[in-house]
CSV table of C-alpha atoms in Angstrom, one decimal:
chain,number,residue,atom,x,y,z
U,1,MET,CA,20.3,-11.2,-0.4
U,2,GLN,CA,16.5,-10.7,-0.3
U,3,CYS,CA,13.7,-13.2,0.4
U,4,LYS,CA,12.3,-14.8,-2.8
U,5,ASN,CA,8.7,-14.2,-1.6
U,6,HIS,CA,9.2,-10.8,0.1
U,7,PRO,CA,11.7,-8.6,-1.9
U,8,THR,CA,11.9,-5.9,0.8
U,9,VAL,CA,12.8,-8.4,3.5
U,10,PRO,CA,16.4,-9.7,3.9
U,11,ALA,CA,16.8,-13.5,3.6
U,12,VAL,CA,18.1,-15.3,6.6
U,13,ASP,CA,18.8,-18.7,5.1
U,14,ARG,CA,18.3,-20.9,2.0
U,15,CYS,CA,15.8,-23.7,1.6
U,16,ALA,CA,17.3,-27.1,1.9
U,17,GLY,CA,15.3,-28.3,-1.1
U,18,CYS,CA,15.5,-25.6,-3.7
U,19,ALA,CA,18.4,-23.5,-2.3
U,20,GLU,CA,16.5,-20.3,-2.8
U,21,PRO,CA,16.9,-17.5,-0.2
U,22,PHE,CA,14.0,-16.9,2.2
U,23,CYS,CA,13.2,-14.9,5.4
U,24,ASN,CA,12.2,-16.4,8.7
U,25,GLU,CA,8.5,-16.1,7.9
U,26,CYS,CA,8.9,-18.3,4.8
U,27,LEU,CA,11.0,-21.1,6.2
U,28,VAL,CA,9.9,-24.0,8.4
U,29,GLU,CA,12.2,-26.5,10.1
U,30,ILE,CA,11.6,-30.2,9.4
U,31,HIS,CA,14.0,-32.9,10.7
U,32,GLY,CA,16.7,-30.3,11.3
U,33,GLN,CA,16.5,-28.8,7.8
U,34,LYS,CA,14.8,-25.5,6.8
U,35,TYR,CA,12.4,-25.7,3.9
U,36,CYS,CA,10.2,-23.2,1.9
U,37,GLY,CA,6.5,-23.8,1.4
U,38,SER,CA,6.9,-25.8,-1.8
U,39,CYS,CA,9.7,-28.1,-0.6
U,40,LYS,CA,8.2,-28.7,2.9
U,41,VAL,CA,5.2,-30.5,1.3
U,42,MET,CA,7.6,-33.0,-0.3
U,43,ALA,CA,9.6,-33.3,3.0
U,44,LEU,CA,6.5,-34.0,5.0
U,45,ARG,CA,5.3,-36.6,2.5
U,46,GLY,CA,8.6,-38.4,2.8
U,47,GLN,CA,9.5,-37.8,-0.8
U,48,PRO,CA,13.1,-37.0,-1.3
U,49,VAL,CA,13.8,-33.4,-1.6
U,50,VAL,CA,16.7,-33.0,-3.9
U,51,ALA,CA,18.9,-30.0,-3.2
U,52,GLU,CA,20.2,-28.6,-6.4
U,53,GLU,CA,24.0,-28.6,-6.3
U,54,ALA,CA,26.1,-25.7,-7.6
U,55,THR,CA,26.9,-27.2,-11.0
U,56,VAL,CA,27.3,-24.2,-13.3
U,57,PRO,CA,30.8,-22.7,-13.2
U,58,CYS,CA,31.0,-19.0,-12.8
U,59,LYS,CA,32.7,-17.6,-15.9
U,60,GLU,CA,33.8,-14.4,-14.1
U,61,ALA,CA,35.5,-16.5,-11.3
U,62,ASN,CA,37.5,-18.4,-14.0
U,63,GLU,CA,38.5,-15.2,-15.8
U,64,ALA,CA,39.5,-13.6,-12.5
U,65,LEU,CA,41.8,-16.5,-11.6
U,66,THR,CA,43.3,-16.5,-15.1
U,67,TYR,CA,44.1,-12.7,-14.8
U,68,ALA,CA,45.5,-13.2,-11.3
U,69,ILE,CA,47.9,-16.0,-12.3
U,70,VAL,CA,49.1,-14.0,-15.4
U,71,SER,CA,49.5,-10.9,-13.2
U,72,LEU,CA,52.1,-12.8,-11.1
U,73,PHE,CA,54.4,-13.0,-14.2
U,74,CYS,CA,53.7,-9.8,-16.1
U,75,PHE,CA,51.6,-6.6,-16.0
U,76,GLY,CA,51.0,-7.0,-12.2
U,77,CYS,CA,50.0,-3.3,-11.9
U,78,ILE,CA,47.3,-3.8,-14.5
U,79,LEU,CA,46.1,-7.4,-14.3
U,80,GLY,CA,46.2,-7.5,-10.5
U,81,PRO,CA,43.5,-4.9,-10.0
U,82,VAL,CA,41.5,-6.4,-12.9
U,83,ALA,CA,41.6,-9.8,-11.2
U,84,ILE,CA,40.5,-8.3,-7.9
U,85,SER,CA,37.6,-6.5,-9.6
U,86,LYS,CA,36.5,-9.5,-11.5
U,87,ALA,CA,36.7,-11.7,-8.4
U,88,SER,CA,34.5,-9.2,-6.5
U,89,LYS,CA,31.9,-9.3,-9.3
U,90,ALA,CA,32.0,-13.1,-9.3
U,91,ARG,CA,31.5,-13.3,-5.6
U,92,LYS,CA,28.4,-11.1,-5.9
U,93,MET,CA,27.0,-13.2,-8.7
U,94,ILE,CA,27.6,-16.4,-6.8
U,95,GLU,CA,25.9,-15.0,-3.7
U,96,LEU,CA,22.8,-14.1,-5.8
U,97,ASN,CA,22.7,-17.4,-7.7
U,98,PRO,CA,23.2,-20.5,-5.5
U,99,ARG,CA,23.6,-22.7,-8.6
U,100,LEU,CA,26.9,-21.0,-9.6
U,101,ALA,CA,30.2,-22.6,-8.5
U,102,GLY,CA,33.5,-20.9,-8.1
U,103,SER,CA,33.7,-19.0,-4.8
U,104,GLY,CA,37.0,-20.7,-4.1
U,105,LYS,CA,38.4,-19.5,-7.4
U,106,ALA,CA,37.1,-15.9,-6.7
U,107,THR,CA,38.8,-16.0,-3.3
U,108,ALA,CA,42.1,-17.3,-4.8
U,109,ALA,CA,42.0,-14.7,-7.5
U,110,THR,CA,41.6,-11.9,-5.0
U,111,ILE,CA,44.5,-13.2,-2.9
U,112,ILE,CA,46.8,-13.8,-5.9
U,113,GLY,CA,45.8,-10.4,-7.4
U,114,VAL,CA,46.7,-8.6,-4.2
U,115,VAL,CA,50.0,-10.5,-4.0
U,116,ALA,CA,50.9,-9.6,-7.6
U,117,LEU,CA,50.1,-6.0,-7.0
U,118,VAL,CA,52.2,-5.9,-3.8
U,119,LEU,CA,55.1,-7.6,-5.6
U,120,TRP,CA,54.9,-5.1,-8.4
U,121,VAL,CA,55.0,-2.2,-5.9
U,122,LEU,CA,57.9,-3.7,-4.1
U,123,GLY,CA,59.8,-4.2,-7.4
U,124,LEU,CA,59.1,-0.6,-8.3
U,125,ILE,CA,60.4,0.6,-5.0
U,126,SER,CA,63.5,-1.5,-5.3
U,127,ARG,CA,64.3,-0.2,-8.8
U,128,VAL,CA,63.8,3.4,-7.7
U,129,SER,CA,66.1,3.0,-4.7
U,130,ARG,CA,68.8,1.4,-6.8
U,131,ARG,CA,68.7,4.3,-9.3
U,132,SER,CA,68.9,6.9,-6.5
U,133,GLN,CA,72.1,5.3,-5.1
């Protein structure tokens, strides 16, 4: 994540007002909160600084969770890795856009996708060992 004002500098935190990423040079602390240049003016004037909440659901996180749940019941060897890949993409998108919601779904999709893949591999090993006996 890079600073909004300095693209070559890594961001250290997000502004409490606009939720954009900024470096140490761009943030100031007021009343225990870190603000960017635009939002600090409102904070100093006593105007309410409304932090934008993550209100837009991340489509990729929803898709990843759907694939992960289906992978538990069928096609675990295919849908498990698809769910893991989509969840990784969703996490990157959520990190870049603070208004996206769904990091919990992306994490759940990763865990369920891994479990489905492991169960599929164990089932395959079980079938092979039964046939060899």
